[in-house]
Short mmCIF file of C-alpha atoms in Angstrom, two decimals:
data_model
loop_
_atom_site.label_atom_id
_atom_site.label_comp_id
_atom_site.label_asym_id
_atom_site.label_seq_id
_atom_site.Cartn_x
_atom_site.Cartn_y
_atom_site.Cartn_z
CA MET F 8 -75.21 -7.78 78.07
CA LYS F 9 -72.04 -8.50 76.44
CA ILE F 10 -70.90 -9.36 73.33
CA LYS F 11 -67.68 -10.18 72.06
CA GLY F 12 -65.90 -9.28 69.26
CA ARG F 13 -61.59 -8.85 69.13
CA SER F 14 -59.28 -6.63 70.95
CA ILE F 15 -57.69 -4.00 68.43
CA SER F 16 -56.23 -1.65 71.06
CA LYS F 17 -55.82 -2.22 74.28
CA GLY F 18 -57.44 -0.56 77.80
CA VAL F 19 -61.11 -0.15 79.87
CA ALA F 20 -63.87 2.40 79.41
CA THR F 21 -67.21 3.20 80.42
CA GLY F 22 -69.61 6.24 78.33
CA GLU F 23 -71.62 7.62 76.49
CA ALA F 24 -72.75 5.97 73.28
CA LEU F 25 -71.73 8.63 70.01
CA ILE F 26 -72.92 6.87 67.98
CA SER F 27 -72.32 7.17 63.43
CA LYS F 28 -73.32 4.71 60.96
CA GLN F 29 -70.75 6.44 58.65
CA LYS F 30 -66.96 5.74 58.35
CA ILE F 31 -65.29 9.00 59.87
CA SER F 32 -61.84 10.99 57.96
CA PHE F 33 -60.14 12.10 61.01
CA LEU F 34 -57.49 14.08 58.70
CA GLY F 35 -60.44 16.65 58.60
CA ALA F 36 -63.46 15.58 60.24
CA VAL F 37 -63.20 16.49 63.46
CA ASP F 38 -60.98 19.73 65.26
CA PRO F 39 -58.81 17.84 67.00
CA ALA F 40 -58.66 20.76 69.41
CA THR F 41 -62.18 20.96 70.49
CA GLY F 42 -63.48 17.36 69.80
CA ILE F 43 -66.10 18.24 67.65
CA ILE F 44 -67.36 16.55 64.47
CA VAL F 45 -66.73 20.02 61.52
CA ASP F 46 -67.74 17.54 58.25
CA LYS F 47 -70.81 18.48 57.20
CA SER F 48 -71.81 15.63 55.25
CA LEU F 49 -71.79 13.52 58.83
CA ASP F 50 -74.74 12.20 60.70
CA VAL F 51 -72.52 13.66 63.62
CA TYR F 52 -71.35 16.28 62.94
CA GLY F 53 -71.62 19.14 65.28
CA LYS F 54 -72.00 16.55 68.96
CA GLU F 55 -68.28 15.97 70.41
CA ILE F 56 -66.77 13.27 70.87
CA THR F 57 -64.73 13.58 73.69
CA ASN F 58 -65.60 11.42 76.86
CA ARG F 59 -67.50 9.61 74.61
CA ILE F 60 -67.80 6.00 72.94
CA LEU F 61 -67.27 6.55 69.93
CA ILE F 62 -69.57 3.28 67.28
CA PHE F 63 -69.03 4.44 63.65
CA PRO F 64 -67.51 1.62 61.09
CA GLY F 65 -64.74 2.55 60.93
CA GLY F 66 -62.14 5.12 59.36
CA LYS F 67 -60.86 6.24 55.49
CA GLY F 68 -59.22 9.20 54.55
CA SER F 69 -55.63 9.62 54.87
CA THR F 70 -53.24 7.72 57.52
CA VAL F 71 -52.31 11.44 59.11
CA GLY F 72 -55.78 10.09 61.10
CA SER F 73 -54.48 8.51 63.70
CA TYR F 74 -52.44 11.41 64.45
CA ILE F 75 -55.54 13.06 64.73
CA ILE F 76 -56.63 10.70 67.02
CA TYR F 77 -53.20 11.11 68.97
CA LEU F 78 -53.64 15.26 69.63
CA LEU F 79 -56.93 14.31 70.04
CA LYS F 80 -55.75 11.85 73.91
CA LYS F 81 -52.91 15.15 74.38
CA HIS F 82 -55.64 18.14 74.54
CA GLY F 83 -58.17 15.93 77.13
CA LYS F 84 -60.68 16.14 73.60
CA SER F 85 -60.37 12.22 72.73
CA PRO F 86 -63.50 10.03 72.63
CA CYS F 87 -62.61 7.15 75.70
CA ALA F 88 -63.28 4.28 73.85
CA MET F 89 -64.36 3.08 69.95
CA ILE F 90 -65.97 0.39 68.39
CA SER F 91 -65.46 0.08 64.98
CA HIS F 92 -67.67 -2.86 62.81
CA ARG F 93 -63.92 -3.17 60.73
CA ALA F 94 -61.12 -1.47 62.39
CA ASP F 95 -58.86 -0.70 59.30
CA THR F 96 -55.45 1.05 60.20
CA ILE F 97 -55.75 4.36 61.15
CA VAL F 98 -57.99 3.95 63.45
CA ALA F 99 -55.56 0.98 64.83
CA VAL F 100 -52.62 2.83 64.88
CA GLY F 101 -54.67 5.78 66.35
CA ALA F 102 -56.02 4.15 68.96
CA ILE F 103 -52.90 2.00 70.26
CA ILE F 104 -50.76 5.35 69.72
CA ALA F 105 -53.06 6.91 72.28
CA GLU F 106 -53.76 4.00 73.93
CA ILE F 107 -57.87 4.50 73.70
CA PRO F 108 -59.73 0.71 73.82
CA VAL F 109 -61.20 0.14 70.70
CA VAL F 110 -62.99 -3.07 70.36
CA ASP F 111 -64.40 -4.38 66.33
CA SER F 112 -66.50 -7.50 64.82
CA LEU F 113 -68.85 -8.08 67.03
CA GLU F 114 -70.32 -11.05 67.38
CA ILE F 115 -74.29 -8.34 66.59
CA ASP F 116 -74.09 -5.69 65.43
CA PRO F 117 -74.87 -2.45 67.45
CA ILE F 118 -75.58 -0.42 64.96
CA GLU F 119 -77.41 -2.99 62.24
CA GLY F 120 -79.35 -4.72 65.02
CA GLU F 121 -79.88 -1.49 67.20
CA LEU F 122 -78.66 -2.71 70.52
CA ILE F 123 -77.37 0.82 71.63
CA GLN F 124 -79.12 4.30 71.86
CA ASP F 125 -77.42 6.90 71.00
CA GLY F 126 -76.94 8.42 74.69
CA GLN F 127 -76.41 4.69 76.52
CA GLU F 128 -73.57 3.73 78.58
CA VAL F 129 -71.17 1.42 77.54
CA LEU F 130 -68.37 -0.31 78.73
CA VAL F 131 -65.86 -1.63 75.74
CA ASN F 132 -63.23 -3.80 77.36
CA GLY F 133 -60.34 -3.56 74.68
CA THR F 134 -57.75 -5.95 76.47
CA GLY F 135 -60.82 -8.23 76.96
CA GLY F 136 -62.30 -7.84 73.55
CA TYR F 137 -65.65 -7.56 74.55
CA ILE F 138 -67.78 -4.17 75.28
CA GLU F 139 -71.64 -4.24 77.86
CA PHE F 140 -73.95 -2.71 78.03
CA MET B 27 -50.64 -13.26 64.41
CA HIS B 28 -48.16 -15.97 65.28
CA LEU B 29 -45.90 -13.74 67.08
CA THR B 30 -42.26 -15.63 68.33
CA LYS B 31 -41.82 -16.10 71.94
CA GLU B 32 -39.29 -12.57 71.26
CA GLU B 33 -41.58 -10.83 69.24
CA GLU B 34 -44.50 -11.80 72.56
CA ARG B 35 -41.80 -10.61 75.12
CA ILE B 36 -41.67 -7.48 73.02
CA LEU B 37 -45.68 -7.27 72.90
CA GLU B 38 -45.55 -7.48 77.20
CA GLY B 39 -42.80 -4.82 76.82
CA GLU B 40 -40.20 -6.60 78.61
CA GLU B 41 -37.89 -4.52 76.07
CA GLY B 42 -39.59 -1.45 77.18
CA TRP B 43 -43.19 1.41 75.85
CA THR B 44 -41.09 1.83 72.61
CA LYS B 45 -40.85 -1.54 71.55
CA LYS B 46 -44.17 -2.80 73.25
CA LYS B 47 -46.21 0.67 71.22
CA ALA B 48 -43.86 -0.27 68.20
CA MET B 49 -45.42 -4.26 68.63
CA GLU B 50 -48.93 -3.35 68.91
CA ILE B 51 -49.23 -1.31 65.81
CA LEU B 52 -46.93 -3.39 63.56
CA VAL B 53 -49.68 -6.85 65.57
CA ALA B 54 -53.25 -4.71 64.83
CA ILE B 55 -52.24 -3.86 61.26
CA GLY B 56 -51.88 -8.14 61.35
CA ASP B 57 -54.75 -8.86 62.35
CA ILE B 58 -56.86 -7.04 60.28
CA ASN B 59 -54.71 -7.74 57.23
CA HIS B 60 -55.50 -11.92 58.29
CA ALA B 61 -51.50 -11.96 58.43
CA SER B 62 -49.93 -14.75 59.50
CA GLU B 63 -46.58 -14.03 61.02
CA LEU B 64 -44.58 -10.39 60.97
CA ILE B 65 -41.30 -10.64 58.30
CA PRO B 66 -38.07 -8.29 58.18
CA ILE B 67 -37.42 -5.62 55.86
CA LYS B 68 -34.33 -4.32 54.66
CA SER B 69 -35.50 -0.56 54.97
CA ALA B 70 -38.51 2.06 55.26
CA HIS B 71 -39.47 4.74 54.89
CA VAL B 72 -41.11 7.25 57.12
CA SER B 73 -43.55 10.58 55.90
CA GLY B 74 -45.13 12.51 58.93
CA VAL B 75 -42.54 14.94 59.27
CA SER B 76 -43.59 18.34 57.90
CA TYR B 77 -44.87 19.95 60.75
CA LYS B 78 -47.68 21.81 58.87
CA THR B 79 -48.58 17.35 58.11
CA ILE B 80 -47.29 16.40 61.83
CA GLY B 81 -48.53 19.10 64.08
CA GLU B 82 -47.85 19.18 67.90
CA ALA B 83 -48.87 15.44 66.85
CA PHE B 84 -45.12 15.14 66.52
CA GLU B 85 -44.40 14.81 70.62
CA PHE B 86 -45.64 10.96 70.06
CA VAL B 87 -42.05 10.60 67.77
CA ASN B 88 -40.74 12.58 70.77
CA SER B 89 -41.74 10.31 73.44
CA LEU B 90 -39.93 6.84 71.82
CA GLU B 91 -36.36 6.62 72.74
CA GLY B 92 -34.39 3.84 71.29
CA THR B 93 -33.34 3.69 68.28
CA VAL B 94 -34.67 1.94 64.44
CA LYS B 95 -33.46 -1.41 64.27
CA VAL B 96 -32.85 -1.12 59.44
CA GLU B 97 -31.67 1.97 57.34
CA SER B 98 -34.19 4.04 57.40
CA THR B 99 -34.92 7.76 55.66
CA LEU B 100 -37.64 10.29 55.67
CA ASN B 101 -40.14 12.55 53.86
CA PRO B 102 -39.85 16.35 52.61
CA ILE B 103 -39.65 17.98 56.05
CA GLY B 104 -41.55 21.85 55.20
CA MET B 105 -38.47 23.73 54.99
CA ASP B 106 -35.16 23.85 52.89
CA ILE B 107 -32.86 23.20 56.15
CA GLU B 108 -30.18 25.67 55.55
CA LYS B 109 -32.41 28.29 53.33
CA TRP B 110 -35.15 28.32 55.26
CA ASP B 111 -35.15 32.28 56.06
CA GLU B 112 -34.74 33.12 52.50
CA MET B 113 -37.77 30.92 51.78
CA GLY B 114 -39.52 32.73 54.25
CA ILE B 115 -40.36 30.34 56.43
CA SER B 116 -41.02 32.53 60.24
CA ILE B 117 -38.93 31.39 63.00
CA ASP B 118 -41.68 30.04 64.78
CA PHE B 119 -41.91 27.66 62.00
CA ALA B 120 -38.57 26.28 62.13
CA ILE B 121 -38.25 25.84 65.30
CA LYS B 122 -40.97 23.62 65.51
CA GLN B 123 -39.88 21.97 62.15
CA GLU B 124 -36.73 21.23 63.70
CA LYS B 125 -38.47 20.19 66.49
CA VAL B 126 -40.12 17.24 64.36
CA LEU B 127 -36.44 16.47 62.84
CA ALA B 128 -34.31 15.79 65.18
CA ALA B 129 -37.74 13.70 67.63
CA TYR B 130 -37.11 11.40 64.11
CA LYS B 131 -32.39 11.60 64.72
CA LYS B 132 -32.75 10.47 68.11
CA LEU B 133 -33.67 7.48 66.50
CA GLY B 134 -31.41 6.72 64.47
CA ILE B 135 -33.00 7.52 61.37
CA SER B 136 -31.27 9.62 58.57
CA ALA B 137 -31.71 13.29 58.81
CA GLU B 138 -32.34 12.95 54.55
CA CYS B 139 -35.50 14.16 53.63
CA THR B 140 -37.12 13.15 50.20
CA CYS B 141 -39.83 11.50 48.82
CA VAL B 142 -36.80 9.18 46.42
CA PRO B 143 -34.59 7.44 48.88
CA TYR B 144 -34.33 4.52 45.94
CA LEU B 145 -32.09 7.36 43.98
CA ILE B 146 -29.99 8.91 47.71
CA GLY B 147 -28.83 5.31 48.68
CA ASN B 148 -32.16 3.27 49.76
CA ALA B 149 -31.74 1.55 47.14
CA PRO B 150 -33.32 -2.02 47.33
CA ASP B 151 -33.49 -5.69 44.81
CA LYS B 152 -35.75 -7.31 43.74
CA GLY B 153 -37.20 -9.24 46.40
CA GLU B 154 -36.22 -7.50 49.43
CA HIS B 155 -39.18 -6.35 51.91
CA LEU B 156 -39.96 -2.71 52.57
CA ALA B 157 -41.86 -0.55 54.96
CA TRP B 158 -42.67 2.13 52.85
CA ALA B 159 -45.07 5.33 53.61
CA GLU B 160 -45.09 7.71 50.60
CA SER B 161 -46.83 6.29 48.20
CA SER B 162 -44.84 7.18 45.07
CA ALA B 163 -42.20 5.92 46.31
CA VAL B 164 -44.14 2.06 47.02
CA LEU B 165 -44.98 2.32 43.29
CA TYR B 166 -41.59 3.04 42.07
CA ALA B 167 -40.09 -0.16 44.92
CA ASN B 168 -42.87 -2.27 43.84
CA SER B 169 -43.41 -1.73 40.31
CA VAL B 170 -40.09 -0.85 39.53
CA LEU B 171 -37.88 -2.29 41.46
CA GLY B 172 -39.25 -5.18 42.22
CA ALA B 173 -38.57 -4.38 46.47
CA ARG B 174 -42.03 -5.09 48.18
CA THR B 175 -43.32 -3.25 50.01
CA ASN B 176 -47.14 -2.15 51.37
CA MET B 177 -48.42 1.17 51.62
CA GLU B 178 -47.36 2.16 54.56
CA GLY B 179 -48.41 5.01 57.25
CA ALA B 180 -46.94 7.39 58.87
CA PRO B 181 -46.62 5.53 62.10
CA SER B 182 -46.86 2.77 60.45
CA ALA B 183 -43.49 2.60 58.12
CA LEU B 184 -42.17 3.87 62.00
CA ALA B 185 -43.06 1.38 63.78
CA ALA B 186 -41.35 -1.69 61.38
CA ALA B 187 -38.06 0.46 60.83
CA LEU B 188 -38.16 0.62 65.15
CA ILE B 189 -38.72 -3.49 65.30
CA GLY B 190 -37.06 -3.85 61.68
CA LYS B 191 -40.46 -6.25 60.82
CA THR B 192 -43.10 -5.66 58.84
CA PRO B 193 -46.87 -7.74 59.24
CA SER B 194 -46.80 -10.04 55.71
CA TYR B 195 -49.69 -9.70 53.55
CA GLY B 196 -50.79 -7.96 50.09
CA LEU B 197 -47.78 -6.74 48.75
CA HIS B 198 -45.12 -8.65 50.23
CA GLN B 199 -47.16 -11.88 48.90
CA PRO B 200 -46.52 -12.80 45.47
CA GLU B 201 -50.62 -13.90 44.93
CA ASN B 202 -51.48 -10.50 45.53
CA ARG B 203 -49.18 -8.96 43.19
CA GLU B 204 -50.57 -9.89 39.81
CA PRO B 205 -52.37 -7.86 37.21
CA GLU B 206 -55.73 -7.37 36.99
CA ILE B 207 -57.04 -4.73 34.81
CA ARG B 208 -55.50 -4.15 31.81
CA VAL B 209 -54.63 -0.13 30.51
CA CYS B 210 -54.61 -0.22 27.02
CA VAL B 211 -51.85 3.24 25.78
CA LYS B 212 -52.81 4.12 22.14
CA CYS B 213 -50.39 6.56 21.49
CA ASN B 214 -47.08 7.55 22.07
CA LEU B 215 -45.51 9.33 25.59
CA ALA B 216 -43.09 11.05 26.69
CA ASP B 217 -42.01 13.69 30.02
CA ALA B 218 -45.66 14.51 31.50
CA ASP B 219 -47.33 12.17 29.94
CA TYR B 220 -46.97 10.06 31.40
CA SER B 221 -47.60 12.33 35.03
CA ALA B 222 -51.14 12.54 32.90
CA LEU B 223 -51.20 9.00 32.27
CA GLY B 224 -50.50 8.21 36.10
CA PHE B 225 -53.03 10.86 37.00
CA LEU B 226 -55.95 8.44 34.39
CA ILE B 227 -54.54 5.17 35.77
CA GLY B 228 -54.91 6.02 39.85
CA ASN B 229 -58.24 7.72 39.31
CA LEU B 230 -59.68 4.14 37.08
CA VAL B 231 -58.31 1.71 38.80
CA GLY B 232 -58.84 2.67 41.85
CA ASP B 233 -57.21 -0.79 44.87
CA LYS B 234 -57.09 -2.79 41.57
CA ILE B 235 -53.09 -3.82 40.11
CA PRO B 236 -53.12 -2.58 35.83
CA LEU B 237 -50.84 -4.20 33.79
CA ILE B 238 -50.08 -1.47 32.06
CA GLU B 239 -49.42 -2.19 28.22
CA LEU B 240 -47.65 1.06 26.21
CA PHE B 241 -48.15 1.55 22.68
CA SER B 242 -44.71 -0.04 21.58
CA SER B 243 -42.88 0.91 17.57
CA SER B 244 -39.92 -0.03 16.81
CA SER B 245 -39.60 4.27 16.48
CA VAL B 246 -40.60 5.33 20.94
CA SER B 247 -38.21 3.65 23.41
CA SER B 248 -39.07 3.00 27.03
CA PRO B 249 -39.94 5.20 29.49
CA SER B 250 -37.11 6.16 31.28
CA LYS B 251 -36.30 5.95 35.43
CA ASP B 252 -37.72 9.66 35.10
CA GLU B 253 -41.15 9.56 33.43
CA LEU B 254 -41.29 5.72 35.01
CA LYS B 255 -40.54 7.53 38.07
CA HIS B 256 -44.08 10.96 37.18
CA LEU B 257 -46.33 8.34 36.13
CA SER B 258 -45.75 6.25 40.28
CA ALA B 259 -46.52 9.53 41.97
CA ALA B 260 -49.07 10.38 40.06
CA ILE B 261 -51.21 6.52 40.13
CA GLY B 262 -50.04 6.94 44.24
CA ALA B 263 -52.42 10.51 44.78
CA THR B 264 -55.33 9.54 42.39
CA GLY B 265 -54.92 5.86 43.09
CA SER B 266 -55.18 3.90 46.11
CA VAL B 267 -53.32 0.65 44.45
CA GLY B 268 -49.86 0.08 45.19
CA MET B 269 -48.54 -0.94 42.14
CA TYR B 270 -48.66 -1.83 38.73
CA HIS B 271 -47.04 -4.12 35.37
CA ILE B 272 -45.25 -2.75 32.62
CA LYS B 273 -43.85 -5.83 30.73
CA GLY B 274 -40.27 -4.87 30.15
CA ILE B 275 -39.77 -2.83 33.07
CA THR B 276 -41.75 -4.39 36.04
CA PRO B 277 -39.13 -7.32 36.98
CA GLU B 278 -42.32 -9.78 37.51
CA ALA B 279 -44.46 -8.63 34.31
CA GLY B 280 -44.93 -11.88 32.39
CA VAL B 281 -41.33 -13.79 33.82
CA GLU B 282 -42.64 -16.06 36.38
CA ALA B 283 -43.39 -19.38 35.29
CA GLY B 284 -47.09 -18.87 35.12
CA ALA B 285 -47.21 -16.58 33.71
CA GLU B 286 -50.44 -17.29 30.72
CA GLU B 287 -52.18 -17.91 34.36
CA THR B 288 -51.91 -14.00 35.32
CA GLU B 289 -52.46 -12.85 32.10
CA SER B 290 -56.42 -15.13 33.06
CA LYS B 291 -56.78 -13.25 36.29
CA LEU B 292 -56.97 -10.49 34.95
CA SER B 293 -60.65 -9.02 34.66
CA GLU B 294 -62.23 -8.81 31.27
CA GLU B 295 -62.58 -5.03 31.90
CA LYS B 296 -60.05 -2.86 29.74
CA ILE B 297 -59.06 0.75 29.94
CA GLU B 298 -58.56 2.63 27.01
CA ILE B 299 -55.41 5.41 26.72
CA GLU B 300 -56.49 7.43 23.14
CA LYS B 301 -54.16 10.39 22.42
CA ASN B 302 -56.96 13.36 23.44
CA ASP B 303 -56.90 11.45 27.28
CA ILE B 304 -53.98 13.16 27.85
CA GLU B 305 -53.98 15.79 25.30
CA GLU B 306 -57.05 16.95 27.38
CA PHE B 307 -54.14 17.44 30.47
CA TYR B 308 -52.71 19.98 28.83
CA ILE B 309 -55.94 22.82 27.90
CA GLU B 310 -54.02 26.33 29.08
CA ASN B 311 -57.23 27.14 31.43
CA ASN B 312 -54.99 29.94 33.64
CA GLU B 313 -51.99 32.01 33.58
CA PRO B 314 -49.34 30.26 36.26
CA ASP B 315 -47.88 32.42 38.07
CA VAL B 316 -45.14 30.11 39.45
CA ILE B 317 -43.54 27.46 37.85
CA ALA B 318 -42.68 24.04 40.38
CA VAL B 319 -40.52 21.49 38.83
CA GLY B 320 -39.64 18.47 41.20
CA CYS B 321 -42.23 15.86 42.76
CA PRO B 322 -41.18 13.69 43.49
CA HIS B 323 -37.64 15.25 43.84
CA CYS B 324 -35.68 16.35 40.57
CA SER B 325 -32.83 12.57 39.73
CA SER B 326 -29.20 14.73 38.63
CA CYS B 327 -30.83 13.58 34.75
CA GLU B 328 -33.90 15.85 35.52
CA LEU B 329 -31.67 18.74 37.00
CA THR B 330 -29.03 18.58 34.29
CA ARG B 331 -31.22 18.68 31.67
CA ILE B 332 -33.71 21.72 33.23
CA TYR B 333 -30.48 23.33 32.63
CA GLU B 334 -29.58 22.12 29.24
CA LEU B 335 -33.28 23.86 28.93
CA LEU B 336 -32.79 27.18 30.74
CA LYS B 337 -29.65 26.91 28.36
CA ALA B 338 -31.49 27.43 25.02
CA GLU B 339 -34.75 28.86 26.15
CA GLY B 340 -32.95 31.99 28.70
CA LYS B 341 -30.33 32.97 25.66
CA ARG B 342 -28.29 35.01 29.52
CA ARG B 343 -31.57 36.41 30.90
CA LYS B 344 -33.39 35.54 33.64
CA VAL B 345 -36.82 34.11 34.23
CA ARG B 346 -39.37 36.34 34.63
CA ARG B 347 -41.88 34.21 37.03
CA ASP B 348 -40.81 32.50 39.70
CA PHE B 349 -39.53 29.12 39.32
CA PHE B 350 -38.65 26.17 42.08
CA ILE B 351 -37.38 22.94 41.25
CA PHE B 352 -37.34 20.51 44.10
CA THR B 353 -34.65 17.65 45.02
CA ALA B 354 -33.14 15.67 48.01
CA ARG B 355 -29.87 17.64 49.48
CA ALA B 356 -27.88 14.45 48.33
CA ILE B 357 -28.42 15.10 44.41
CA GLU B 358 -27.60 18.31 45.50
CA GLN B 359 -24.48 18.50 47.02
CA SER B 360 -23.07 15.72 44.94
CA VAL B 361 -20.59 16.02 42.39
CA GLN B 362 -21.77 16.25 39.54
CA THR B 363 -24.66 18.04 40.34
CA GLN B 364 -23.50 20.89 42.40
CA ARG B 365 -21.99 23.16 39.45
CA ILE B 366 -25.04 21.98 37.55
CA VAL B 367 -27.44 24.05 40.46
CA GLU B 368 -25.22 26.60 40.73
CA LYS B 369 -25.72 27.90 37.04
CA ILE B 370 -29.35 27.23 37.52
CA GLU B 371 -29.59 29.74 40.39
CA ASN B 372 -27.41 31.62 38.17
CA PHE B 373 -31.15 32.39 35.66
CA GLY B 374 -33.11 32.96 38.46
CA VAL B 375 -34.13 29.43 39.18
CA LYS B 376 -33.94 28.40 42.87
CA VAL B 377 -32.79 25.12 43.42
CA ILE B 378 -34.80 23.83 47.02
CA CYS B 379 -34.04 20.84 49.33
CA ASP B 380 -35.27 19.19 52.08
CA THR B 381 -39.21 20.34 51.69
CA CYS B 382 -41.18 20.60 48.55
CA PHE B 383 -44.14 23.62 46.35
CA VAL B 384 -46.29 20.80 48.36
CA VAL B 385 -45.52 20.25 52.14
CA SER B 386 -43.70 23.37 52.84
CA PRO B 387 -45.86 26.37 54.25
CA ALA B 388 -44.41 28.40 51.92
CA PHE B 389 -46.04 28.50 48.62
CA GLU B 390 -50.14 28.76 49.54
CA ASN B 391 -49.69 33.00 48.09
CA TYR B 392 -50.23 31.63 44.69
CA ASP B 393 -53.18 31.30 42.06
CA CYS B 394 -51.51 29.01 39.32
CA VAL B 395 -49.03 26.93 39.11
CA LEU B 396 -46.98 24.95 36.56
CA THR B 397 -46.29 22.07 36.61
CA ASN B 398 -44.75 18.65 35.27
CA SER B 399 -45.98 16.21 38.03
CA GLY B 400 -49.60 14.94 38.13
CA LYS B 401 -49.28 14.23 42.30
CA MET B 402 -48.90 18.74 42.42
CA LEU B 403 -51.62 18.72 39.39
CA ARG B 404 -53.86 15.89 42.81
CA TYR B 405 -52.05 18.00 45.60
CA VAL B 406 -52.14 21.66 44.98
CA PRO B 407 -55.73 22.48 44.77
CA LEU B 408 -55.72 20.77 48.65
CA LEU B 409 -52.85 21.11 50.26
CA CYS B 410 -51.78 24.56 48.68
CA GLY B 411 -53.91 27.52 49.21
CA GLY B 412 -56.48 27.84 46.73
CA ALA B 413 -54.36 27.18 44.09
CA ASN B 414 -54.97 25.89 40.32
CA ALA B 415 -51.97 23.27 39.00
CA ARG B 416 -51.97 23.25 35.24
CA LEU B 417 -49.86 20.05 33.76
CA CYS B 418 -46.96 21.33 31.10
CA ASN B 419 -44.46 19.13 30.30
CA THR B 420 -40.79 20.33 30.45
CA LYS B 421 -39.57 22.22 28.50
CA GLU B 422 -42.73 24.00 28.65
CA CYS B 423 -42.14 24.53 31.85
CA VAL B 424 -38.99 26.15 31.34
CA LYS B 425 -39.65 28.45 28.26
CA GLU B 426 -43.34 29.83 30.77
CA ALA B 427 -40.20 31.30 32.60
CA PHE B 428 -39.64 33.39 30.13
#
């Protein structure tokens, strides 16, 4: 199945979905050295985002979060792509400087529509602005 | 967002990777916020400079090439460039901090590290478009100077500096600069009361632009520039709004042709601030072990006043508590201030440039900080090794030092 969205950050990647229903503040919620989610209030607490397709509503909190996304990539611990409901500037800017593909505003919301299961293989085409699974 | 042919070329990478990345950032932010176009800016003010906050991510800055297109200034770094050793900063931190600074300087950004760019020559005129990070300066620029800037993040201000443009949305557009909620202040205010007021307003209005109606009587003078600076800083620390209106101060407040229409845009909701709301901030809960002023950085006017207070309270004694004053190097080195700084330091007070209590790792061993800053009241508990902060006016700060 292919769902159209909007291109936020270019590039193409395939990986296993990691789904969070909550917004994530990258500064404080994700350890940039390990890629592990350390914010206990999140539904994905304790999981590792490395090489996953992070599917979540969007970012929140400090704009330093953009640099955390960049650090994750530098340490080889970043998600391979992200799909967000509505990309915010923190996630968009972080993904652009880290060169991680991001698509948002999908025609059908994969979280609400329960179309994608955790761990399912998903392709994100940030250049074309669509996902496939 | 509509792009010109030249902007398209930059986005395609025809002017190199740095400008391509910068343009990608601006286009993404513009698209997310439904901007129609990019508009030229007069200046940029870039945050994310202290090694304490940016860490190894400064390598992104280091990977950039070329030079900024507009006058650009930097936020405070993690140490005084000259006196870092005296501050107890480790050599390891100092080396990394100098690398961060060098990465920005290489791009042609001024190495003046301050949160008050508008006091050291990066002073915009009414109506000019800017791309500033540093919330206190954003609020001051929009509300007091009448310039136009959104609250930029560290990378977006840098991207705007490299392109010389920013996406036109939010506070760049007049219709988004009108007040939305009325805040009625029922008492006289002075000095740190404005920090308390800003702290309250930021918490209460969230992202709605407030129209602040100050208590007016013939005996009350309007707030000074320094008081407005503290008000701006505190609103920025607890709220997410980038502007406020005060009649007689904000260039746009009530003077537009559609002033009445503007008033009608205000919601029914009205926030009232009473004297006891302000006084609650001054409860003496903890014994301070350090005094810190200069958040945002002290103006030369504030330095002069602190010196006068030290003279009056100190009676030639030295302070018995640690007392730090933070300011911009350009202010410290100005002719009229230099001698005052020397005299202040004769009281045992330390005047520190380029950095501040919150963004430096040098101040993480205190339990309770006494300050006149509402911004510190918010950030000290989060970023300074678990210390508390207590608000009091500048005169009390000096008094408590002896």
